[in-house]
Structures are given as structure tokens and as C-alpha cells.
XYZ file of N, CA and C in Angstrom:
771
model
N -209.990 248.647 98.711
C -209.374 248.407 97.406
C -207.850 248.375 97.527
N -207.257 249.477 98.098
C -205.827 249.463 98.234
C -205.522 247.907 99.470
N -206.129 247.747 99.898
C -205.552 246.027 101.027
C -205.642 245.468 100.031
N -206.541 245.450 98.548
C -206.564 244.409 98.099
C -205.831 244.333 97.510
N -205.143 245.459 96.764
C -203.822 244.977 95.594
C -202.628 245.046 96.518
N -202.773 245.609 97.783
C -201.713 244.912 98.660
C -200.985 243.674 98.621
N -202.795 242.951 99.055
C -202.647 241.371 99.452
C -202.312 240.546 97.903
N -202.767 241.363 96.809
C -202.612 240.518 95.615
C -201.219 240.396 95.497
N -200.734 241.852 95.490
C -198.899 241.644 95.517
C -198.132 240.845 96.112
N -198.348 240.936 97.426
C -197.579 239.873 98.432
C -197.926 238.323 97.501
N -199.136 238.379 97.296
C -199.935 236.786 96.596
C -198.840 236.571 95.318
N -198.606 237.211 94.710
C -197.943 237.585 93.877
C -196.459 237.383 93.690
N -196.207 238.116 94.837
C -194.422 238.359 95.221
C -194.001 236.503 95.981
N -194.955 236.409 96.452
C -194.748 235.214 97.627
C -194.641 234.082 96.553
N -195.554 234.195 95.497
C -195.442 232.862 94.025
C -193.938 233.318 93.530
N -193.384 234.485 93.280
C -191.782 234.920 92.651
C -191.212 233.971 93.692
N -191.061 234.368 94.902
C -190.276 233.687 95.707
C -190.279 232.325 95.884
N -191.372 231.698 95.673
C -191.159 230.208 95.674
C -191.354 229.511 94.733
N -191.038 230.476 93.517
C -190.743 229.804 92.317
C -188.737 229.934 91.803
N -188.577 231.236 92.306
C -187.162 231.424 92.807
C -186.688 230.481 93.712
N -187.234 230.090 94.722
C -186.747 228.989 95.862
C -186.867 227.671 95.024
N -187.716 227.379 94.226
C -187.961 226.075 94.161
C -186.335 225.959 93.171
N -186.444 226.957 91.921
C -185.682 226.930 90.756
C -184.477 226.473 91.827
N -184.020 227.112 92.723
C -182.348 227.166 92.770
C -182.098 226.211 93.549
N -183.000 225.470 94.238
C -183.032 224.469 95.066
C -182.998 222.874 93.910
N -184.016 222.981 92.946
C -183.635 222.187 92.188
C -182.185 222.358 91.357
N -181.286 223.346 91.212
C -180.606 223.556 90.406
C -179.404 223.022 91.640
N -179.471 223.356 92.937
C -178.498 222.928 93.893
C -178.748 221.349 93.411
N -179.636 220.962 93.755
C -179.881 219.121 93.560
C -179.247 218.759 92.405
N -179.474 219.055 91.604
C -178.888 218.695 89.960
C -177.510 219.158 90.118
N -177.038 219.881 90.610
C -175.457 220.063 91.118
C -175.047 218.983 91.896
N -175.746 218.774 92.811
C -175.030 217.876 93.381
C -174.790 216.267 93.177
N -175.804 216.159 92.366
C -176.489 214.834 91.340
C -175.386 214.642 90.554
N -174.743 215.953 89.764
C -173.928 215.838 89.027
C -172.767 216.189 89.243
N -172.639 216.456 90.480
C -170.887 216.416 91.338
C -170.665 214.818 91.601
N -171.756 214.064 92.170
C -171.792 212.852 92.724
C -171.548 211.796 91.380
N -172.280 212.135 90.289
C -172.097 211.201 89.214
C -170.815 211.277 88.973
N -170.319 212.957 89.146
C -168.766 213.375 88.249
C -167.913 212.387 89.286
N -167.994 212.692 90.426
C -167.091 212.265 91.575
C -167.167 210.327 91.168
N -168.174 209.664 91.225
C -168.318 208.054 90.987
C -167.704 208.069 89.574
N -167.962 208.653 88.409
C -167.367 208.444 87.259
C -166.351 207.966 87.196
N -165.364 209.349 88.055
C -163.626 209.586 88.354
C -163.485 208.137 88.924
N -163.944 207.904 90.543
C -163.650 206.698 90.734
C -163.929 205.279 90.116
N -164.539 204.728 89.043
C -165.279 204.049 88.342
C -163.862 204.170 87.562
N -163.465 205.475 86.628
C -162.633 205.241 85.745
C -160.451 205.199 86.549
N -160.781 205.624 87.955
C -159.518 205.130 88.274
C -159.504 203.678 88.524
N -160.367 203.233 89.469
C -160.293 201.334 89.420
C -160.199 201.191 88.153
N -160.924 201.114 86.827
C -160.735 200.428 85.755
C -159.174 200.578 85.427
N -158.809 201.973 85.546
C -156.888 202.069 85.278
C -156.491 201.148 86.461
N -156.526 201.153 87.473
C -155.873 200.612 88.556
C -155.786 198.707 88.437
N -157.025 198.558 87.943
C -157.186 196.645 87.724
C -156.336 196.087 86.701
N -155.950 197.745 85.575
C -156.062 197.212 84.617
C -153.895 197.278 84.799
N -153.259 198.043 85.230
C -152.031 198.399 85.793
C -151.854 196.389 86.473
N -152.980 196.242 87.742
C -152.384 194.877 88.441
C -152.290 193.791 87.295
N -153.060 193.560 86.626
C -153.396 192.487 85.896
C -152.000 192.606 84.965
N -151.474 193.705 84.578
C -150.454 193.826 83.648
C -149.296 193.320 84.717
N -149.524 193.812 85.805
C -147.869 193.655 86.861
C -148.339 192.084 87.135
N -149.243 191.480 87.286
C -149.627 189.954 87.720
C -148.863 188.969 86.494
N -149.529 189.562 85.128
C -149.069 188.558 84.170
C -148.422 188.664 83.389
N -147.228 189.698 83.348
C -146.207 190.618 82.602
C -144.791 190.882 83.381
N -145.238 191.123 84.646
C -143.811 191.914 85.321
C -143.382 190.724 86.469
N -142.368 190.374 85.815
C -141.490 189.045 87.055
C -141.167 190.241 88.326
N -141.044 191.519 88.209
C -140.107 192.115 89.134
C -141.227 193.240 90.328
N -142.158 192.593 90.870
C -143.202 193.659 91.727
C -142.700 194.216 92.805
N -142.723 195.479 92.689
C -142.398 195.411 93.913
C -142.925 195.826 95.386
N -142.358 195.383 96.332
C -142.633 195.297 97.505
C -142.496 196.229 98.670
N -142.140 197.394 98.012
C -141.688 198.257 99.021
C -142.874 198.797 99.987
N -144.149 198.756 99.409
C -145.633 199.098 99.998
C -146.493 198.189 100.589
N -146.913 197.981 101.369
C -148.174 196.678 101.888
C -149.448 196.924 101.129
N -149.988 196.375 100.795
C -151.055 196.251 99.477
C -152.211 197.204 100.399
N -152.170 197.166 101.779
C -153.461 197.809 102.782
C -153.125 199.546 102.918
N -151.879 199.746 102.415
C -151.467 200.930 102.200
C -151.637 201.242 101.005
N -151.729 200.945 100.331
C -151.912 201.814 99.037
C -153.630 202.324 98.439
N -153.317 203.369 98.046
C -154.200 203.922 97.158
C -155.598 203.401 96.691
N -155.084 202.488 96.130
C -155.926 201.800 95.047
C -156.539 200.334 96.122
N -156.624 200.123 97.377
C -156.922 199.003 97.735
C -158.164 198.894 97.456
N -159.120 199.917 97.527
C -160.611 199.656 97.645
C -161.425 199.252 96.240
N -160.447 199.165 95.009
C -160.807 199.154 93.902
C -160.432 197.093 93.934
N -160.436 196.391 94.571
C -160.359 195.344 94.464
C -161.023 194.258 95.671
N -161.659 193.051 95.421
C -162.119 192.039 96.687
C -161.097 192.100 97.510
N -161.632 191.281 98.285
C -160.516 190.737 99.352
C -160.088 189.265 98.730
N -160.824 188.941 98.234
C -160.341 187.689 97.632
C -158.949 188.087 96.640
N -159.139 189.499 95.456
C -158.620 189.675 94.606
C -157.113 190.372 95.624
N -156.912 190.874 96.480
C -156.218 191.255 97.250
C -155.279 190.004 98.055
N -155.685 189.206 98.853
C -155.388 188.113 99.346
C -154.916 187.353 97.655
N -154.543 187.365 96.924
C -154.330 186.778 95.844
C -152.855 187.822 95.585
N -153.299 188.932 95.135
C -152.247 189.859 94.627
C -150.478 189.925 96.345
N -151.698 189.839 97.283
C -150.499 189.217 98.585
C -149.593 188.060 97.934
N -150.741 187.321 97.718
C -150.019 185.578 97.260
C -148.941 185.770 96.087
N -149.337 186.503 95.144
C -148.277 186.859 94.132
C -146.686 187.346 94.613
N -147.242 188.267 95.368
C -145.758 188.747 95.811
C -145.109 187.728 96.806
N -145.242 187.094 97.229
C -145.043 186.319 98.533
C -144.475 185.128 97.460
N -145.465 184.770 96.260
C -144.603 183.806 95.713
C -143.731 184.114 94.884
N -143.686 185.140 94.147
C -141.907 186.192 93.854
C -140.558 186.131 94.929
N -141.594 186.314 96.024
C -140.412 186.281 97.437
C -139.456 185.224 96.910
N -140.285 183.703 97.200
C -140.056 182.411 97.277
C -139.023 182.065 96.394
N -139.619 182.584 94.980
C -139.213 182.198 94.009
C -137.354 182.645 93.447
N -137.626 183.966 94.038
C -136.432 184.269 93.842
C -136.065 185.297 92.025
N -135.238 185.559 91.183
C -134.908 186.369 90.450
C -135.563 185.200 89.591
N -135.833 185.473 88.197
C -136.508 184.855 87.152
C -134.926 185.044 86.186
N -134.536 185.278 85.777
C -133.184 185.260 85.260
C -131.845 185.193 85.955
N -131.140 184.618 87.681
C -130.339 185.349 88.237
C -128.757 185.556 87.679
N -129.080 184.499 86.095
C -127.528 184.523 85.527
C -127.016 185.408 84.487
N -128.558 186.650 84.347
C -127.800 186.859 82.926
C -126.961 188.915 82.848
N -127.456 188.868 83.946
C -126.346 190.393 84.344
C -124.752 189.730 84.180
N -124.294 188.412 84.678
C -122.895 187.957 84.683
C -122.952 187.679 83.393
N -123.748 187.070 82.598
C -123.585 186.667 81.287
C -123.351 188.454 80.440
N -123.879 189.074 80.330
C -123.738 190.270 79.872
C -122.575 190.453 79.722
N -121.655 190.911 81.235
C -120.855 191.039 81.113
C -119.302 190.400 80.590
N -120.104 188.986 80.459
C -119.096 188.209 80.243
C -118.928 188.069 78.627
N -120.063 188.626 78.137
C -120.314 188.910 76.697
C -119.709 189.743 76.104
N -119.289 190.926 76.466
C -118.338 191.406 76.523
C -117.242 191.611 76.340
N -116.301 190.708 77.585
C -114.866 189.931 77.483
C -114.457 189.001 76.386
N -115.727 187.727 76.417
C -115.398 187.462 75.344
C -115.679 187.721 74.057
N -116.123 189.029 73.520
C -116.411 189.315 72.003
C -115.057 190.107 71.897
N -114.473 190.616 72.400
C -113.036 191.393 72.375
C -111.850 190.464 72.252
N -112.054 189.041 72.752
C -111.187 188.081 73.022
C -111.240 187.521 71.309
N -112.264 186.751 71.512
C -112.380 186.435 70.359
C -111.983 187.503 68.929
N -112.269 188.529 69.047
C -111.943 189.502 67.570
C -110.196 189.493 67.673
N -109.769 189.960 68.818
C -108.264 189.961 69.140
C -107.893 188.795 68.703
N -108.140 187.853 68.491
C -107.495 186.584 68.595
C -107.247 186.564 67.002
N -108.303 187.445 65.742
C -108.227 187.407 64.639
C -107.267 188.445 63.777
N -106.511 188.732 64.771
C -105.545 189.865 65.073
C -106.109 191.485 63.839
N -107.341 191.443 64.319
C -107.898 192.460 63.657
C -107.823 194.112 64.999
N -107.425 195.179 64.318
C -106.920 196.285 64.424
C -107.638 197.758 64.344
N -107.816 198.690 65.193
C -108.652 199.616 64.919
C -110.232 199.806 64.740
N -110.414 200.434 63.341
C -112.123 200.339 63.325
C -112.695 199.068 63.419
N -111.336 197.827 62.898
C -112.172 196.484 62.207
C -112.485 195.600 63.486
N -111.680 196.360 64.130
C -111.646 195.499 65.637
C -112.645 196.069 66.451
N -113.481 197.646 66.301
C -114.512 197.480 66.826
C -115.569 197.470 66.223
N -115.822 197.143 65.086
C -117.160 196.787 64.199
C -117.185 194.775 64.496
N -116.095 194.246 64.736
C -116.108 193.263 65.248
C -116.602 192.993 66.367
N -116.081 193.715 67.629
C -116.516 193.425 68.699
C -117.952 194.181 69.159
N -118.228 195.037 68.204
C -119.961 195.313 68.399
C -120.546 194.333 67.641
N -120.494 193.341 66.577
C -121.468 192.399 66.065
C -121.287 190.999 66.918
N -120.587 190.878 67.413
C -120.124 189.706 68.246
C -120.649 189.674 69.697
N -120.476 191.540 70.169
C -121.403 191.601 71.487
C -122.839 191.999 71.288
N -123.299 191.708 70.362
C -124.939 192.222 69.707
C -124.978 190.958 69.909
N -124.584 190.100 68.610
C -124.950 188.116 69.068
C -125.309 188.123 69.921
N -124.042 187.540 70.682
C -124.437 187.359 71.943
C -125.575 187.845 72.909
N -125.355 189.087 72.853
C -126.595 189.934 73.222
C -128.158 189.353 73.167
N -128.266 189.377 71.982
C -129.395 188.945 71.559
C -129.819 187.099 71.733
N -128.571 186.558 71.558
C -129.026 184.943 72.595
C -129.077 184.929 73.681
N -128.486 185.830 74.620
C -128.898 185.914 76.030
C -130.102 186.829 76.661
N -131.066 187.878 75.346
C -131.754 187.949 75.812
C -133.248 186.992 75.568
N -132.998 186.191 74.182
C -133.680 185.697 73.816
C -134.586 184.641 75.059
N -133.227 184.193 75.628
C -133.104 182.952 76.624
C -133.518 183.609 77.870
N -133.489 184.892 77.921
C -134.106 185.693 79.317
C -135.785 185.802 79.033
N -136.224 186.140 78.306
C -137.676 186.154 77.936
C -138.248 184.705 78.219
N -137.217 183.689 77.507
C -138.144 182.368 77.832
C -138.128 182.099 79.083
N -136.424 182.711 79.937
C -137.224 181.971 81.683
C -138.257 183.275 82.027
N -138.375 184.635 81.356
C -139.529 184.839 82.636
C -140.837 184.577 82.290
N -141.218 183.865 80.674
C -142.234 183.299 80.541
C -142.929 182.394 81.399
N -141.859 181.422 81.499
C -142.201 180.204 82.610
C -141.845 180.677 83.762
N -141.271 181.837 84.466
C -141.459 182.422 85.231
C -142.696 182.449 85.958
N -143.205 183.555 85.072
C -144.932 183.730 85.247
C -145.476 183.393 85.812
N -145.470 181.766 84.827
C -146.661 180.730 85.158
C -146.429 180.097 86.535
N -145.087 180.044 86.855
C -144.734 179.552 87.951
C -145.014 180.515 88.988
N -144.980 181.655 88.796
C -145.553 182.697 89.985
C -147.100 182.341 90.221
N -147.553 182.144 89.407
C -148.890 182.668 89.160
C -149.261 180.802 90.154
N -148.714 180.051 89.652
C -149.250 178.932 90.293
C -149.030 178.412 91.635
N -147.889 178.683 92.003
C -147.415 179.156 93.212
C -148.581 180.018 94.103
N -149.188 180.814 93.695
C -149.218 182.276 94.389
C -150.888 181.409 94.344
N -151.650 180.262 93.562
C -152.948 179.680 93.738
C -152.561 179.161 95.008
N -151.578 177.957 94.911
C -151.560 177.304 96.205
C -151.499 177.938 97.116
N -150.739 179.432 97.739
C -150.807 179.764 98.560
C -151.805 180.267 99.005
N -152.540 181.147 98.609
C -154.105 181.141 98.127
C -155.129 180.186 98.916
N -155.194 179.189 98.589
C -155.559 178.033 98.798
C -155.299 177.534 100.548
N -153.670 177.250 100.451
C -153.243 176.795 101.782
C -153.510 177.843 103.048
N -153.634 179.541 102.523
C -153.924 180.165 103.770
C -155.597 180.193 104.375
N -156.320 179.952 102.953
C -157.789 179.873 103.039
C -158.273 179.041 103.982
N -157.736 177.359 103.412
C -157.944 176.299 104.104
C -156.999 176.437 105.923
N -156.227 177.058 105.854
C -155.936 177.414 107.386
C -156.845 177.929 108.276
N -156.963 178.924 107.322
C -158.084 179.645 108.260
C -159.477 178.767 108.395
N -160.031 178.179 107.705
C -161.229 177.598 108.187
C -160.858 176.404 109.029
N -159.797 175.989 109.238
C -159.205 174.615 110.367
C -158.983 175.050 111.661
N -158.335 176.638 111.716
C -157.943 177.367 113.178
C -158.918 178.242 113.522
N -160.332 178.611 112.902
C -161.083 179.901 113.013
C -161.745 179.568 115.112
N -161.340 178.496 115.299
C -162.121 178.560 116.956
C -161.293 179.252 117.394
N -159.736 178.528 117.020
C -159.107 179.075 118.363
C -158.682 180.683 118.317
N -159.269 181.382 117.496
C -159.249 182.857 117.240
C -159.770 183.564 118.153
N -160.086 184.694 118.833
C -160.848 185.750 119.616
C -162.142 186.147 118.858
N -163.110 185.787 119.706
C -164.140 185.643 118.705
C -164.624 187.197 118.479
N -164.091 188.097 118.871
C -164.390 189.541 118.751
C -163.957 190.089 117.176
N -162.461 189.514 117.070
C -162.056 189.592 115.526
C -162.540 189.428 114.426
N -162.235 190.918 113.858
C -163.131 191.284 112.501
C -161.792 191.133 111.319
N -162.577 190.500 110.323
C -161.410 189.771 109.298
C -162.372 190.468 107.766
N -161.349 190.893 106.960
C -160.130 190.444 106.979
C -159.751 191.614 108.071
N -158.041 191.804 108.424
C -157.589 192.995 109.467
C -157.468 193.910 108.417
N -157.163 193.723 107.515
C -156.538 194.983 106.488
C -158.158 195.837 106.534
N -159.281 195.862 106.343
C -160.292 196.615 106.699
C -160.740 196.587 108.131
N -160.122 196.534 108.979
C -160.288 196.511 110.271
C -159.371 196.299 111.366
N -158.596 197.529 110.924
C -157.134 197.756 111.269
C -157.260 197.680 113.051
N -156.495 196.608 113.681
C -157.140 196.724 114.902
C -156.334 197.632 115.765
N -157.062 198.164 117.039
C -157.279 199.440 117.950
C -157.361 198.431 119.009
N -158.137 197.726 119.523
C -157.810 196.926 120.497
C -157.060 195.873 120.844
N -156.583 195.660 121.666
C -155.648 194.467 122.540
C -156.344 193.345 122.447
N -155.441 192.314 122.131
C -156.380 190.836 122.327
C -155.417 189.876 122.677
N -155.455 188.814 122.979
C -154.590 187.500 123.366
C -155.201 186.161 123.038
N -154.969 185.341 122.856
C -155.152 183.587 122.379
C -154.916 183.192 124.079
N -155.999 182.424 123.991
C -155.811 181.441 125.073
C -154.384 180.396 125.210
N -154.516 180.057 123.825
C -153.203 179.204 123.655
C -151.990 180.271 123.847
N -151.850 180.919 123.444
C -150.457 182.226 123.562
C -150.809 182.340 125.509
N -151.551 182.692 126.038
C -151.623 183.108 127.319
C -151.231 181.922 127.854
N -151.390 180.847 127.520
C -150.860 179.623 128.307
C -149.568 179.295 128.138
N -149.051 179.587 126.971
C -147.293 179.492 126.732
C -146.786 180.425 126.908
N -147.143 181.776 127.610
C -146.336 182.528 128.191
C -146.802 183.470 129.064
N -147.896 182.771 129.902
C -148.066 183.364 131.310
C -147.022 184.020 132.206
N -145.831 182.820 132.284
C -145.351 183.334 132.930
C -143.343 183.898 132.789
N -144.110 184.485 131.516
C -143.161 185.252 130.895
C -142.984 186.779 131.132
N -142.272 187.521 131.719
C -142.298 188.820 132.022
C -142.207 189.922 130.967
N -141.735 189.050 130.170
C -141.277 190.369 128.595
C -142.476 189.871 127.838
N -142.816 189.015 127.884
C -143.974 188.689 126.917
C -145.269 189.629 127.371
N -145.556 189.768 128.527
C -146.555 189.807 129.602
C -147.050 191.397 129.185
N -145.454 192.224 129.552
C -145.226 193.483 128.675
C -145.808 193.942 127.540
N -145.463 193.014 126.837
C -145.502 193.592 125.454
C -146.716 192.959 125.141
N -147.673 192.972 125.502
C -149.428 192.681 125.178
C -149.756 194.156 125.225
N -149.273 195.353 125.692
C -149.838 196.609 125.190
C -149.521 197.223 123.631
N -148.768 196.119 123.461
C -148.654 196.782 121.595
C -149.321 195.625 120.853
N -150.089 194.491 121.485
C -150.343 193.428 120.945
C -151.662 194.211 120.369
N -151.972 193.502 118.871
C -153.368 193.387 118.746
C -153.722 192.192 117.579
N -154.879 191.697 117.225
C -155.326 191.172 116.565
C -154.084 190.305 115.301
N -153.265 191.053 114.327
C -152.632 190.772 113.971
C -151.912 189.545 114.232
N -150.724 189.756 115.427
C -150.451 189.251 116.080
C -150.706 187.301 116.575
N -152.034 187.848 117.163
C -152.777 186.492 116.953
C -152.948 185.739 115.789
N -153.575 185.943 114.530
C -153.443 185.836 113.563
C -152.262 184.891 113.094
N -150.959 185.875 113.260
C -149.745 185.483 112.512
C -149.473 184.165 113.625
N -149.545 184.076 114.889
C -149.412 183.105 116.070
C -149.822 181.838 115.289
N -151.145 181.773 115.303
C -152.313 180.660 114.819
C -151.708 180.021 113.369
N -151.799 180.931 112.634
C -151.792 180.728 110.964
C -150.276 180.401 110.783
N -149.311 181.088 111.622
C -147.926 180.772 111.626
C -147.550 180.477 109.896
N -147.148 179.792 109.018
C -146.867 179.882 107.781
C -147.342 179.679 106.351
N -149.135 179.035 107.046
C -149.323 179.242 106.424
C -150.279 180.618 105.304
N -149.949 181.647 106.144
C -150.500 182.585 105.232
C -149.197 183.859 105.710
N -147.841 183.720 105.515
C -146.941 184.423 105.299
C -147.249 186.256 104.916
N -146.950 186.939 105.873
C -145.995 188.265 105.700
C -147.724 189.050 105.309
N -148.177 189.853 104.255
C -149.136 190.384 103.822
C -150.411 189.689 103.582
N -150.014 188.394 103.666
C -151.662 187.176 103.493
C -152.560 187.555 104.620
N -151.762 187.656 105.563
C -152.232 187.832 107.091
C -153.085 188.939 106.814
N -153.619 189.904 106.520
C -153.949 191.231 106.091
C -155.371 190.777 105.541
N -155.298 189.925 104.580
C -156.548 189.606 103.691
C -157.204 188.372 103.771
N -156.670 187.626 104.621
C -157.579 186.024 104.737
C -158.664 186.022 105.664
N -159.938 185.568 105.260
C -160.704 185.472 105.864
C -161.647 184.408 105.973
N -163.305 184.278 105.850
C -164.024 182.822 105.587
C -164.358 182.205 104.616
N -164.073 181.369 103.967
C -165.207 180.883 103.066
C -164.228 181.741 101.820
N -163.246 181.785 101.411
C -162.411 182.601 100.426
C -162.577 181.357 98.967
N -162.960 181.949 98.072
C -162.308 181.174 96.859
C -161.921 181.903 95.766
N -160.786 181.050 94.307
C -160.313 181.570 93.858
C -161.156 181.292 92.516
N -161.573 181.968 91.700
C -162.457 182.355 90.892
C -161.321 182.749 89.752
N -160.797 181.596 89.086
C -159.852 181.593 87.920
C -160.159 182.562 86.900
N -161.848 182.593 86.620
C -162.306 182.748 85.520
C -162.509 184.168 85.335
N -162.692 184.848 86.884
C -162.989 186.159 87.225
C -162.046 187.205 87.467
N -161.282 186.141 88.738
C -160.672 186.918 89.490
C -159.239 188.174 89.025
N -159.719 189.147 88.565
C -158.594 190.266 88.172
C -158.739 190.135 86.351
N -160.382 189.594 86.170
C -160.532 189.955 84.797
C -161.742 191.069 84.394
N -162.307 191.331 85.433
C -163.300 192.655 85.140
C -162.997 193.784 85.175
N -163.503 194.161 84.315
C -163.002 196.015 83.369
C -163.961 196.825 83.712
């Protein structure tokens, strides 16, 4: 009798325990279910800020800047390579393009000189002379910024169309030069930052017998080749994101939320 309420207990104790095991084991899972949802959420809701930041600097801000390579930053993984190789093209056609206003810092100032000139000339004195020369440098003001908004309107568009063709011209490069590439090369480079050494047949033949060239194949990699081949047409950060078969998807590209 006593083995038996022994064995019932253990029977007993052994159901506590693997009803205890099961509970906290499911409760670990559902933790982690819901660390993983929390964790994808976060990232889900930083890309949506992050697309939503480019799209504003793409079709708003004449002035991007460049101080970062697009493969360095933060936020790369929240975009294609297509949408990337594009946002390259943008800046590259800012490069080109040059300042979207470059006359109106001199105009400012020259706004200035002459609103003081002009009031002086009405041989007005004291307060009257500067309630004069603040409505005269407001005018002005305000026609030179008026006239600044309209060039970086057409600014824009001119970035923006610019920055297709280039788009375009590095795409179509690459599918015209893809033989004479190393066929080991994984594209785009910006996700496949290369670690190994490589050389072009064509590069090894124009400078075999070059001694400094010959050298400096231990810092060579993939890149390199790349920029050799493609030479201008996929300029400075394009090089990073061009790859096969690329197209530009007007309708899409840097409009999903």
C-alpha cells in the first residue's frame, strides 16, 4: 500500500512537472514570438520612416548630401538595389548639375546695397531711412526668393531626369561589358563587399609589364575592375549598385509605404 501512494505521488508530481515544463516553455515561445514580431515591427516601421525621409530628399531637397556612400549607411537594407542604384544616380546627377540657384547669395547681398542706395538718394534720415531700407530690402527679398523656388522647381525635374538616364546608361553598360568581367564576381559589390583579389584580362594585358601597376594588385579587388570596364558610364557610387537585368519602375520605384 505505502509503494503505492509512493508511485501515485511521483505519478502525480511527474504530471506538476510537465505541466510546469510545458507552461514555461510555451510562455518562453510566445516571448520570443513576440520579441521577434516586436523586433520586425521596429524594423518594418523604421524603413517606412527611412523611404519616406528619401522620397522627400529625392523630390524636395536640391541640396543632398554626399558626405556618406549610400553602402554605408544605416538604412541601406530598407531599399532594392534597383531603388539604391537610382538614389546613386540622383546624387551623381546633383554632382553634374551643379547649385540650383548659384546667383542668389550675390543677389542678397546686393539687395542690400542697393535698398540703402536707393532710400539715401531720397535724402530720407534716421528712423525714415530705416523703415525704408527694411521695405525695399524685404521687396527685393521676396522677388529673389520667389525666383529661387522657381529654379529649384525645375531643378528637380531636371535632377530627377538626369539621374533616369543615368540609370539607364549604367544598366545598359553593364549588360554590353558583363563577359569581359571575372566571372567569379558577385554584383551588385555594395552587398558583396569584395575580400578577394581579381584582375581583367584586358587590364593584365595593358599593364603586364608595368611594375607599379603589378604592385598594387594586392589592394586590387573587384571594384576596381568594375570602375576599369564601366569607366563612365556608371560614375563614383553607381559602381556599388549596378547589376543584371536592372529596370526603372517609374510607377513604383521609391513609392511604397
Amino acid at each position: 500500500m505505502n509503494l503505492f501512494y509512493v508511485y501515485k505521488n511521483k505519478t502525480i508530481i511527474a504530471c506538476i512537472l510537465s505541466v510546469i515544463f510545458s507552461t514555461n516553455a510555451t510562455y518562453a515561445i510566445n516571448k520570443q514570438n513576440n520579441s521577434s514580431a516586436k523586433i520586425l515591427s521596429n524594423s518594418e516601421l523604421y524603413c517606412k520612416q527611412m523611404r519616406g525621409i528619401r522620397t522627400e530628399l529625392i523630390e524636395n531637397n536640391p541640396k543632398i548630401s554626399t558626405e556618406y556612400p549610400i553602402h554605408l549607411l544605416a538604412d541601406v537594407h530598407c531599399f532594392t538595389v534597383e531603388e539604391n542604384l537610382y538614389f546613386a544616380a540622383i546624387k551623381q546627377a546633383q554632382k553634374q548639375l551643379g547649385e540650383p540657384s548659384p546667383w542668389f547669395d550675390d543677389k542678397m547681398q546686393q539687395a542690400t546695397i542697393d535698398a540703402e542706395l536707393e532710400c539715401k538718394a531720397n535724402k530720407l534720415k534716421n528712423n525714415k531711412l530705416a523703415v525704408c531700407i527694411q521695405n525695399k530690402y524685404s521687396e527685393k527679398k521676396n522677388n529673389y526668393e520667389a525666383q529661387q523656388i522657381s529654379d529649384i522647381v525645375t531643378y528637380l525635374a531636371k535632377r530627377q531626369k538626369l539621374a533616369k538616364n543615368l540609370f539607364h546608361s549604367c544598366s545598359r553598360s553593364m549588360i554590353d561589358k558583363i563577359t569581359l568581367l571575372p566571372q567569379a564576381i558577385q554584383m551588385p559589390i555594395a552587398l558583396h563587399l569584395p575580400t578577394n583579389r581579381s584582375v581583367t584580362e584586358l587590364s593584365f594585358q595593358d599593364h603586364q609589364h608595368d611594375s607599379d601597376w603589378l604592385l598594387s594588385l594586392q589592394y586590387r579587388s573587384y571594384k576596381e575592375d568594375l570602375r576599369e570596364i564601366l569607366q563612365h558610364q556608371c560614375p563614383e557610387e553607381m559602381i556599388y549598385w549596378v547589376t543584371i537585368d536592372q529596370s526603372f519602375d517609374s510607377a513604383n520605384l521609391y513609392r511604397r509605404k
